[in-house]
Amino acid sequence: MWPHPWMPEPLSPGRRAELRGWALLAVGSLAVAGALALLLGLSRTPKVQDWLPWGPHFFYRALVTHVTLSLTVWFLAGLGALSVLAATAGAWADRLGRLGLGLGSLGVVILLIPALADQGEPSLNNYVPVVSHPLFYVGLGIHALGVALACLRLLPVLLARPRQPVVFGIACGGVVTLAALACFGIAWVLIPAGTDPDLFNERVFWGGGHVLQLLNTLILMVAWQILCEREFGAPPVAPVLANACFAALALFALASPLIYVLGGDVLGLAHRQIFTRLLWVGLPLPPLVLGLGTALQLARGPRDWRSPAFLALALSLVVFGIGGFAGFFLGVADTRTPSHYHAVIGGVQLGLMGLVLVVILPLLGREAGKGRAVPLQFHLYGWGQLVHALGFFLAGAAGVPRKTTGIDQGLDTLWKKVSMGVVGMGTGLAVLGGIIFVWMALVRLLGRQETRNE
């Protein structure tokens, strides 16, 4: 029996190969990001740092590339994988997908070059930090173009009837992605030549970065929809309500490029603030509706704490919900902001991890199995992210500034020191869970197919 009622038929061999490619790109980007994180630690270790072939600025270049791979490429490649499952059948759609995968993979290889060659100035701007080097921008652009091609084939799905919520939600994710990329392109054109590089990067990625948060939320909502159906045999909410939630995020994203026309000077304060208001107005209600429906399904049970689908649902809902609630208590420039951001992104990560293990690997004939490592990775990552976010929130409430290290953090009280210690403990747990996930997924994606999906 075909296990996914929202898919009209099993994947063709070509679609299965493309799905494996996007999954490898997504999980492989996390693996490279993890390797860069290891190099980050070594580059700050006395004596050991003298053995590395990189200069003192490598830390920030590697940090930027690590963040871009783990928060941008991972989610966009994850959407690429979902697009394989939702795109309408046809040779043109398959060609777009294969070309998109090739460009997406090439772009990642290119953007890695500046960090590994120790070239370019790092920019710690919001949402999509970059290394100010032509190859990094080119690589990022080529990767974005590849994802855009995969998203274009989703547009006919929006007109299909009846609108199956999972497929419609993935198609709406394509719309949101195209809107975010349009914002990046428009901002690039509008920002005057000669603008300070740090300000340039901040404003180029400000608007589209906000729209990408709509995409991240939409991916999590799709995960809730799929995992609820898989675990409980029923969706979190009625199909018409789910479709309305997906469509609402897509409509807000479609309106975002108009801000560049109506929002005044792209470098002005008003332009900056209007994108923040966009999230406050457009973001909370749709995930709240699907989240409440998911919570009711979890409450009814059955509750299997060894099931990856159940764990992904429960922990993503808790982590994302607490992160969203923390967003109402942000400081001006302290660590309560990363507390909110890391928690909501952690919730999305857990949802996408669930989709990889519960949906994508089985479709490829590469089951994750039922060993202890399967539930352990969710517990370590989920609870680790919560501890990490709690520490940041407590530290921020005490006045610890964000985006600082060492003595610049001003850890002059016991409360601040303990809070940042909690951050470190949560980070360690989450990293361990992430390592287990990446290892488990890569071993299966790179290994031989075990079963046939027929």
Tab-separated table of C-alpha atoms in Angstrom, residues 1-451:
chain	number	residue	atom	x	y	z
A	1	MET	CA	0.000	0.000	0.000
A	2	TRP	CA	1.289	3.444	-0.893
A	3	PRO	CA	2.121	5.073	2.480
A	4	HIS	CA	1.484	8.731	1.596
A	5	PRO	CA	-2.098	9.454	0.468
A	6	TRP	CA	-1.137	13.002	-0.533
A	7	MET	CA	1.204	11.619	-3.218
A	8	PRO	CA	-0.723	10.442	-6.290
A	9	GLU	CA	1.762	7.679	-7.144
A	10	PRO	CA	5.181	6.289	-6.216
A	11	LEU	CA	8.217	8.262	-7.324
A	12	SER	CA	9.706	7.499	-10.715
A	13	PRO	CA	13.394	6.475	-10.771
A	14	GLY	CA	14.305	9.960	-12.013
A	15	ARG	CA	12.370	11.696	-9.223
A	16	ARG	CA	13.862	9.311	-6.667
A	17	ALA	CA	17.372	10.192	-7.844
A	18	GLU	CA	16.580	13.898	-7.650
A	19	LEU	CA	15.095	13.508	-4.169
A	20	ARG	CA	18.269	11.766	-3.025
A	21	GLY	CA	20.349	14.578	-4.527
A	22	TRP	CA	18.469	17.334	-2.692
A	23	ALA	CA	18.586	15.329	0.547
A	24	LEU	CA	22.340	14.849	0.174
A	25	LEU	CA	22.784	18.564	-0.497
A	26	ALA	CA	20.716	19.466	2.568
A	27	VAL	CA	22.287	17.023	5.020
A	28	GLY	CA	25.733	17.383	3.443
A	29	SER	CA	25.567	21.141	4.030
A	30	LEU	CA	24.920	20.448	7.705
A	31	ALA	CA	27.913	18.111	7.755
A	32	VAL	CA	30.209	20.743	6.203
A	33	ALA	CA	28.811	23.337	8.611
A	34	GLY	CA	29.708	20.985	11.459
A	35	ALA	CA	33.241	20.551	10.131
A	36	LEU	CA	33.607	24.327	9.953
A	37	ALA	CA	32.373	24.542	13.542
A	38	LEU	CA	35.176	22.161	14.548
A	39	LEU	CA	37.703	24.338	12.734
A	40	LEU	CA	36.211	27.338	14.537
A	41	GLY	CA	37.038	25.736	17.837
A	42	LEU	CA	40.547	24.765	16.742
A	43	SER	CA	41.223	28.275	15.426
A	44	ARG	CA	40.671	29.647	18.942
A	45	THR	CA	42.667	26.955	20.755
A	46	PRO	CA	46.128	28.028	21.979
A	47	LYS	CA	49.032	26.262	20.230
A	48	VAL	CA	46.679	24.349	17.922
A	49	GLN	CA	45.743	27.544	16.085
A	50	ASP	CA	49.408	27.975	15.129
A	51	TRP	CA	49.318	24.741	13.133
A	52	LEU	CA	46.414	25.815	10.916
A	53	PRO	CA	47.174	27.331	7.503
A	54	TRP	CA	44.697	30.184	8.009
A	55	GLY	CA	45.103	33.686	9.356
A	56	PRO	CA	43.437	35.318	12.371
A	57	HIS	CA	40.335	36.343	10.398
A	58	PHE	CA	39.497	32.739	9.488
A	59	PHE	CA	37.278	32.445	12.569
A	60	TYR	CA	34.731	34.964	11.302
A	61	ARG	CA	34.852	33.730	7.687
A	62	ALA	CA	34.228	30.183	8.848
A	63	LEU	CA	31.518	31.377	11.245
A	64	VAL	CA	29.661	33.169	8.446
A	65	THR	CA	29.906	30.174	6.111
A	66	HIS	CA	28.819	27.823	8.905
A	67	VAL	CA	25.694	29.901	9.577
A	68	THR	CA	24.829	30.230	5.879
A	69	LEU	CA	25.112	26.481	5.315
A	70	SER	CA	23.232	25.436	8.446
A	71	LEU	CA	20.424	28.007	8.348
A	72	THR	CA	19.997	28.986	4.694
A	73	VAL	CA	21.241	26.180	2.450
A	74	TRP	CA	19.832	23.451	4.721
A	75	PHE	CA	16.319	24.892	4.638
A	76	LEU	CA	16.360	25.825	0.948
A	77	ALA	CA	17.703	22.411	-0.074
A	78	GLY	CA	15.068	20.862	2.203
A	79	LEU	CA	12.416	22.752	0.248
A	80	GLY	CA	14.048	21.463	-2.942
A	81	ALA	CA	13.542	17.924	-1.666
A	82	LEU	CA	9.911	18.624	-0.795
A	83	SER	CA	9.382	20.091	-4.268
A	84	VAL	CA	10.174	16.675	-5.746
A	85	LEU	CA	7.224	15.219	-3.842
A	86	ALA	CA	4.741	17.932	-4.802
A	87	ALA	CA	5.611	18.948	-8.384
A	88	THR	CA	3.241	17.943	-11.160
A	89	ALA	CA	4.341	15.116	-13.426
A	90	GLY	CA	5.998	16.043	-16.692
A	91	ALA	CA	9.329	16.063	-18.482
A	92	TRP	CA	9.657	19.838	-18.152
A	93	ALA	CA	9.215	19.654	-14.371
A	94	ASP	CA	11.841	16.919	-14.129
A	95	ARG	CA	14.286	18.937	-16.224
A	96	LEU	CA	13.779	22.012	-14.057
A	97	GLY	CA	14.347	19.927	-10.959
A	98	ARG	CA	17.553	18.317	-12.216
A	99	LEU	CA	18.929	21.647	-13.418
A	100	GLY	CA	17.976	23.265	-10.132
A	101	LEU	CA	19.739	20.532	-8.158
A	102	GLY	CA	22.879	20.896	-10.268
A	103	LEU	CA	22.995	24.673	-9.847
A	104	GLY	CA	22.143	24.453	-6.156
A	105	SER	CA	25.031	22.041	-5.557
A	106	LEU	CA	27.479	24.056	-7.668
A	107	GLY	CA	26.601	27.233	-5.785
A	108	VAL	CA	27.419	25.643	-2.428
A	109	VAL	CA	30.819	24.488	-3.671
A	110	ILE	CA	31.637	27.981	-4.939
A	111	LEU	CA	30.596	29.828	-1.783
A	112	LEU	CA	32.876	27.575	0.275
A	113	ILE	CA	35.991	28.758	-1.564
A	114	PRO	CA	36.520	32.150	0.183
A	115	ALA	CA	36.416	30.625	3.673
A	116	LEU	CA	38.759	27.762	2.807
A	117	ALA	CA	41.081	30.115	0.915
A	118	ASP	CA	40.967	32.586	3.822
A	119	GLN	CA	39.869	35.472	1.604
A	120	GLY	CA	37.230	38.200	1.822
A	121	GLU	CA	35.878	40.274	4.687
A	122	PRO	CA	33.227	38.616	6.871
A	123	SER	CA	29.953	40.492	7.383
A	124	LEU	CA	27.906	39.473	10.429
A	125	ASN	CA	24.712	40.978	9.073
A	126	ASN	CA	21.297	39.625	10.005
A	127	TYR	CA	19.599	36.611	8.397
A	128	VAL	CA	22.114	35.716	5.650
A	129	PRO	CA	25.631	36.658	6.810
A	130	VAL	CA	28.155	36.729	3.995
A	131	VAL	CA	31.832	36.902	3.183
A	132	SER	CA	32.377	40.008	1.057
A	133	HIS	CA	34.118	38.202	-1.772
A	134	PRO	CA	32.846	37.839	-5.366
A	135	LEU	CA	32.906	34.034	-5.211
A	136	PHE	CA	30.716	33.954	-2.116
A	137	TYR	CA	28.087	36.187	-3.733
A	138	VAL	CA	28.268	34.210	-6.978
A	139	GLY	CA	27.928	30.905	-5.151
A	140	LEU	CA	25.012	32.155	-3.100
A	141	GLY	CA	23.332	33.492	-6.239
A	142	ILE	CA	23.803	30.267	-8.194
A	143	HIS	CA	22.425	28.231	-5.313
A	144	ALA	CA	19.413	30.556	-5.071
A	145	LEU	CA	18.839	30.255	-8.828
A	146	GLY	CA	18.836	26.469	-8.533
A	147	VAL	CA	16.261	26.522	-5.763
A	148	ALA	CA	14.180	29.039	-7.737
A	149	LEU	CA	14.031	26.652	-10.718
A	150	ALA	CA	12.818	23.860	-8.453
A	151	CYS	CA	10.172	26.235	-7.075
A	152	LEU	CA	8.958	27.369	-10.499
A	153	ARG	CA	7.639	23.891	-11.277
A	154	LEU	CA	5.430	24.147	-8.192
A	155	LEU	CA	3.389	27.063	-9.527
A	156	PRO	CA	0.902	24.906	-11.541
A	157	VAL	CA	0.114	23.064	-8.293
A	158	LEU	CA	-1.480	26.242	-6.935
A	159	LEU	CA	-4.213	26.046	-9.579
A	160	ALA	CA	-4.955	22.343	-9.114
A	161	ARG	CA	-8.247	21.194	-7.600
A	162	PRO	CA	-8.881	19.717	-5.131
A	163	ARG	CA	-6.056	21.340	-3.218
A	164	GLN	CA	-4.479	18.640	-1.058
A	165	PRO	CA	-3.023	20.543	1.948
A	166	VAL	CA	0.469	18.985	1.959
A	167	VAL	CA	1.016	19.533	-1.750
A	168	PHE	CA	-0.574	22.998	-1.624
A	169	GLY	CA	1.580	23.921	1.384
A	170	ILE	CA	4.789	22.908	-0.395
A	171	ALA	CA	3.710	24.919	-3.454
A	172	CYS	CA	3.098	27.937	-1.206
A	173	GLY	CA	6.634	27.432	0.089
A	174	GLY	CA	7.822	27.834	-3.484
A	175	VAL	CA	5.920	31.119	-3.768
A	176	VAL	CA	7.439	32.410	-0.528
A	177	THR	CA	10.938	31.473	-1.704
A	178	LEU	CA	10.516	33.258	-5.034
A	179	ALA	CA	9.243	36.351	-3.185
A	180	ALA	CA	12.269	36.320	-0.857
A	181	LEU	CA	14.668	36.029	-3.794
A	182	ALA	CA	12.858	38.901	-5.515
A	183	CYS	CA	13.398	41.038	-2.397
A	184	PHE	CA	17.122	40.267	-2.425
A	185	GLY	CA	17.388	41.198	-6.104
A	186	ILE	CA	15.377	44.418	-5.809
A	187	ALA	CA	17.371	45.558	-2.778
A	188	TRP	CA	20.652	44.857	-4.585
A	189	VAL	CA	19.557	47.085	-7.461
A	190	LEU	CA	18.161	49.919	-5.321
A	191	ILE	CA	21.024	50.334	-2.832
A	192	PRO	CA	23.270	53.152	-4.093
A	193	ALA	CA	26.767	52.383	-5.314
A	194	GLY	CA	29.466	53.226	-2.793
A	195	THR	CA	27.356	52.287	0.239
A	196	ASP	CA	29.412	51.034	3.179
A	197	PRO	CA	29.821	47.229	2.712
A	198	ASP	CA	28.398	46.333	6.131
A	199	LEU	CA	25.328	48.531	5.590
A	200	PHE	CA	24.988	47.181	2.050
A	201	ASN	CA	24.912	43.568	3.240
A	202	GLU	CA	22.565	44.357	6.111
A	203	ARG	CA	19.975	46.000	3.847
A	204	VAL	CA	20.332	43.608	0.900
A	205	PHE	CA	19.428	40.666	3.105
A	206	TRP	CA	17.090	42.436	5.533
A	207	GLY	CA	13.802	42.278	3.625
A	208	GLY	CA	14.295	38.905	1.951
A	209	GLY	CA	15.641	37.529	5.214
A	210	HIS	CA	12.364	38.387	6.909
A	211	VAL	CA	10.463	36.644	4.118
A	212	LEU	CA	12.643	33.552	4.568
A	213	GLN	CA	11.304	33.351	8.119
A	214	LEU	CA	7.860	32.896	6.561
A	215	LEU	CA	9.344	30.043	4.532
A	216	ASN	CA	10.915	28.424	7.590
A	217	THR	CA	7.591	28.584	9.406
A	218	LEU	CA	5.766	27.184	6.406
A	219	ILE	CA	8.192	24.234	6.210
A	220	LEU	CA	7.434	23.458	9.850
A	221	MET	CA	3.685	23.689	9.221
A	222	VAL	CA	4.025	21.250	6.300
A	223	ALA	CA	5.995	18.946	8.599
A	224	TRP	CA	3.205	19.068	11.191
A	225	GLN	CA	0.660	18.240	8.507
A	226	ILE	CA	2.637	15.264	7.151
A	227	LEU	CA	3.787	13.863	10.488
A	228	CYS	CA	0.320	14.108	12.047
A	229	GLU	CA	-1.146	12.152	9.154
A	230	ARG	CA	1.658	9.610	9.417
A	231	GLU	CA	1.540	9.194	13.214
A	232	PHE	CA	-2.186	9.547	13.935
A	233	GLY	CA	-3.837	8.909	10.577
A	234	ALA	CA	-5.489	12.350	10.666
A	235	PRO	CA	-4.366	15.912	9.854
A	236	PRO	CA	-4.063	18.555	12.592
A	237	VAL	CA	-6.884	20.681	11.151
A	238	ALA	CA	-9.484	20.461	8.392
A	239	PRO	CA	-8.046	20.713	4.858
A	240	VAL	CA	-9.744	24.027	4.081
A	241	LEU	CA	-8.297	25.579	7.236
A	242	ALA	CA	-4.813	24.209	6.552
A	243	ASN	CA	-4.920	25.597	3.017
A	244	ALA	CA	-6.000	28.992	4.353
A	245	CYS	CA	-3.013	29.034	6.723
A	246	PHE	CA	-0.571	28.158	3.937
A	247	ALA	CA	-2.133	30.699	1.578
A	248	ALA	CA	-1.964	33.464	4.206
A	249	LEU	CA	1.819	33.145	4.516
A	250	ALA	CA	2.193	33.041	0.736
A	251	LEU	CA	0.081	36.194	0.319
A	252	PHE	CA	2.095	38.108	2.899
A	253	ALA	CA	5.272	37.038	1.118
A	254	LEU	CA	3.908	38.137	-2.264
A	255	ALA	CA	3.214	41.584	-0.824
A	256	SER	CA	6.784	41.985	0.442
A	257	PRO	CA	8.415	43.153	-2.830
A	258	LEU	CA	5.907	46.034	-2.900
A	259	ILE	CA	7.536	47.390	0.242
A	260	TYR	CA	10.507	48.439	-1.863
A	261	VAL	CA	8.134	50.626	-3.879
A	262	LEU	CA	6.001	51.926	-1.016
A	263	GLY	CA	8.447	51.776	1.892
A	264	GLY	CA	10.629	54.767	1.021
A	265	ASP	CA	14.426	54.847	1.055
A	266	VAL	CA	15.816	51.309	1.184
A	267	LEU	CA	18.502	52.567	3.578
A	268	GLY	CA	16.031	54.438	5.797
A	269	LEU	CA	14.652	53.477	9.193
A	270	ALA	CA	11.041	53.293	7.954
A	271	HIS	CA	11.963	50.660	5.373
A	272	ARG	CA	13.711	48.612	8.042
A	273	GLN	CA	10.775	48.772	10.443
A	274	ILE	CA	8.072	47.862	7.946
A	275	PHE	CA	9.570	44.410	7.377
A	276	THR	CA	9.610	43.823	11.107
A	277	ARG	CA	5.922	44.771	11.245
A	278	LEU	CA	5.263	42.389	8.349
A	279	LEU	CA	6.328	39.467	10.521
A	280	TRP	CA	4.357	40.685	13.532
A	281	VAL	CA	1.193	40.971	11.438
A	282	GLY	CA	1.553	38.040	9.043
A	283	LEU	CA	3.429	35.375	10.920
A	284	PRO	CA	1.801	34.447	14.273
A	285	LEU	CA	-1.734	33.306	13.360
A	286	PRO	CA	-1.153	30.515	10.763
A	287	PRO	CA	1.355	28.489	12.854
A	288	LEU	CA	-0.797	29.119	15.944
A	289	VAL	CA	-3.815	27.542	14.237
A	290	LEU	CA	-1.903	24.491	12.965
A	291	GLY	CA	0.053	24.295	16.210
A	292	LEU	CA	-3.113	24.091	18.288
A	293	GLY	CA	-4.466	21.387	16.001
A	294	THR	CA	-1.195	19.467	16.327
A	295	ALA	CA	-1.279	19.847	20.119
A	296	LEU	CA	-4.798	18.384	20.228
A	297	GLN	CA	-3.671	15.391	18.164
A	298	LEU	CA	-0.725	14.865	20.504
A	299	ALA	CA	-3.016	15.105	23.540
A	300	ARG	CA	-5.408	12.485	22.153
A	301	GLY	CA	-2.510	10.123	21.537
A	302	PRO	CA	-1.370	7.463	21.370
A	303	ARG	CA	1.946	8.847	22.583
A	304	ASP	CA	4.916	6.762	21.436
A	305	TRP	CA	8.076	8.401	22.776
A	306	ARG	CA	10.239	6.156	20.599
A	307	SER	CA	8.532	7.147	17.360
A	308	PRO	CA	10.549	9.719	15.352
A	309	ALA	CA	7.314	11.164	13.942
A	310	PHE	CA	5.869	11.678	17.425
A	311	LEU	CA	9.110	13.126	18.815
A	312	ALA	CA	9.522	15.483	15.855
A	313	LEU	CA	5.943	16.685	16.316
A	314	ALA	CA	6.036	17.097	20.090
A	315	LEU	CA	9.489	18.635	20.448
A	316	SER	CA	9.192	20.942	17.427
A	317	LEU	CA	5.877	22.233	18.762
A	318	VAL	CA	7.301	22.884	22.251
A	319	VAL	CA	10.581	24.444	21.091
A	320	PHE	CA	8.969	26.581	18.400
A	321	GLY	CA	6.136	27.662	20.691
A	322	ILE	CA	8.442	28.731	23.515
A	323	GLY	CA	10.659	30.573	21.042
A	324	GLY	CA	7.664	32.393	19.615
A	325	PHE	CA	6.462	33.357	23.087
A	326	ALA	CA	9.955	34.651	23.951
A	327	GLY	CA	9.692	36.957	20.941
A	328	PHE	CA	7.281	39.160	22.897
A	329	PHE	CA	9.977	39.940	25.478
A	330	LEU	CA	12.957	40.933	23.340
A	331	GLY	CA	15.551	43.453	24.439
A	332	VAL	CA	17.120	46.094	22.250
A	333	ALA	CA	20.520	44.497	21.604
A	334	ASP	CA	20.930	41.726	24.169
A	335	THR	CA	20.915	37.943	23.954
A	336	ARG	CA	17.150	37.629	24.330
A	337	THR	CA	16.989	38.127	20.546
A	338	PRO	CA	19.143	35.059	19.743
A	339	SER	CA	17.198	33.207	22.447
A	340	HIS	CA	13.993	33.752	20.473
A	341	TYR	CA	15.617	33.093	17.114
A	342	HIS	CA	17.493	29.924	18.089
A	343	ALA	CA	14.364	28.419	19.631
A	344	VAL	CA	12.039	29.034	16.679
A	345	ILE	CA	14.698	27.894	14.194
A	346	GLY	CA	15.349	24.874	16.409
A	347	GLY	CA	11.662	24.000	16.137
A	348	VAL	CA	11.867	24.147	12.341
A	349	GLN	CA	15.040	22.047	12.411
A	350	LEU	CA	13.253	19.349	14.417
A	351	GLY	CA	10.353	19.296	11.960
A	352	LEU	CA	12.657	18.963	8.956
A	353	MET	CA	14.714	16.285	10.737
A	354	GLY	CA	11.467	14.377	11.202
A	355	LEU	CA	10.624	14.667	7.506
A	356	VAL	CA	14.058	13.368	6.497
A	357	LEU	CA	13.864	10.314	8.772
A	358	VAL	CA	10.148	9.528	8.484
A	359	VAL	CA	9.379	10.455	4.862
A	360	ILE	CA	12.414	11.026	2.643
A	361	LEU	CA	14.636	8.115	3.709
A	362	PRO	CA	11.800	5.541	3.499
A	363	LEU	CA	10.803	6.833	0.052
A	364	LEU	CA	14.386	6.166	-1.019
A	365	GLY	CA	14.332	2.663	0.451
A	366	ARG	CA	16.733	3.670	3.237
A	367	GLU	CA	14.818	3.239	6.488
A	368	ALA	CA	16.276	4.884	9.597
A	369	GLY	CA	15.572	1.776	11.690
A	370	LYS	CA	14.428	1.564	15.316
A	371	GLY	CA	17.690	1.769	17.243
A	372	ARG	CA	18.213	3.909	20.325
A	373	ALA	CA	19.962	6.601	18.297
A	374	VAL	CA	16.722	7.457	16.459
A	375	PRO	CA	14.830	8.908	19.455
A	376	LEU	CA	18.054	10.016	21.175
A	377	GLN	CA	18.915	12.549	18.470
A	378	PHE	CA	15.536	14.270	18.864
A	379	HIS	CA	15.806	14.407	22.651
A	380	LEU	CA	19.370	15.743	22.589
A	381	TYR	CA	18.698	18.348	19.923
A	382	GLY	CA	15.264	19.409	21.173
A	383	TRP	CA	16.000	19.719	24.878
A	384	GLY	CA	19.474	21.064	24.112
A	385	GLN	CA	17.971	23.893	22.069
A	386	LEU	CA	15.563	24.690	24.886
A	387	VAL	CA	18.373	24.861	27.460
A	388	HIS	CA	20.465	26.918	25.050
A	389	ALA	CA	17.615	29.400	24.475
A	390	LEU	CA	16.828	29.601	28.200
A	391	GLY	CA	20.426	30.490	28.995
A	392	PHE	CA	20.476	33.196	26.335
A	393	PHE	CA	17.193	34.625	27.621
A	394	LEU	CA	18.410	34.796	31.209
A	395	ALA	CA	21.722	36.311	30.134
A	396	GLY	CA	19.953	38.900	27.983
A	397	ALA	CA	17.645	39.842	30.835
A	398	ALA	CA	20.791	40.540	32.861
A	399	GLY	CA	22.182	42.758	30.107
A	400	VAL	CA	24.625	40.533	28.196
A	401	PRO	CA	24.919	42.018	24.670
A	402	ARG	CA	24.424	39.898	21.555
A	403	LYS	CA	27.084	39.228	18.894
A	404	THR	CA	29.958	39.513	21.389
A	405	THR	CA	32.621	37.140	22.683
A	406	GLY	CA	35.230	37.115	25.420
A	407	ILE	CA	35.547	40.176	27.622
A	408	ASP	CA	33.144	42.121	25.396
A	409	GLN	CA	30.286	40.097	26.902
A	410	GLY	CA	30.755	41.874	30.228
A	411	LEU	CA	30.278	38.786	32.394
A	412	ASP	CA	30.793	40.725	35.617
A	413	THR	CA	28.180	38.979	37.793
A	414	LEU	CA	27.570	35.383	38.854
A	415	TRP	CA	24.125	35.443	37.194
A	416	LYS	CA	25.623	36.345	33.814
A	417	LYS	CA	28.331	33.700	34.105
A	418	VAL	CA	25.889	30.968	35.106
A	419	SER	CA	23.477	31.966	32.322
A	420	MET	CA	26.169	31.756	29.658
A	421	GLY	CA	27.263	28.445	31.166
A	422	VAL	CA	23.727	27.187	30.604
A	423	VAL	CA	24.027	28.375	26.987
A	424	GLY	CA	27.169	26.293	26.583
A	425	MET	CA	25.569	23.202	28.116
A	426	GLY	CA	22.544	23.455	25.833
A	427	THR	CA	24.798	24.000	22.833
A	428	GLY	CA	26.724	20.832	23.601
A	429	LEU	CA	23.555	18.733	23.855
A	430	ALA	CA	22.090	20.168	20.636
A	431	VAL	CA	25.349	19.698	18.723
A	432	LEU	CA	25.536	16.053	19.818
A	433	GLY	CA	21.981	15.462	18.633
A	434	GLY	CA	22.787	17.148	15.334
A	435	ILE	CA	25.869	14.966	14.850
A	436	ILE	CA	23.814	11.800	15.360
A	437	PHE	CA	21.218	13.000	12.845
A	438	VAL	CA	23.763	13.981	10.184
A	439	TRP	CA	25.697	10.736	10.600
A	440	MET	CA	22.575	8.570	10.480
A	441	ALA	CA	21.132	10.367	7.449
A	442	LEU	CA	24.404	10.501	5.472
A	443	VAL	CA	25.216	6.838	6.070
A	444	ARG	CA	21.838	5.869	4.648
A	445	LEU	CA	21.848	8.367	1.787
A	446	LEU	CA	25.312	7.297	0.677
A	447	GLY	CA	24.707	3.588	1.216
A	448	ARG	CA	22.948	1.120	-1.043
A	449	GLN	CA	19.174	1.148	-1.380
A	450	GLU	CA	17.663	-1.540	0.833
A	451	THR	CA	14.024	-1.721	-0.239
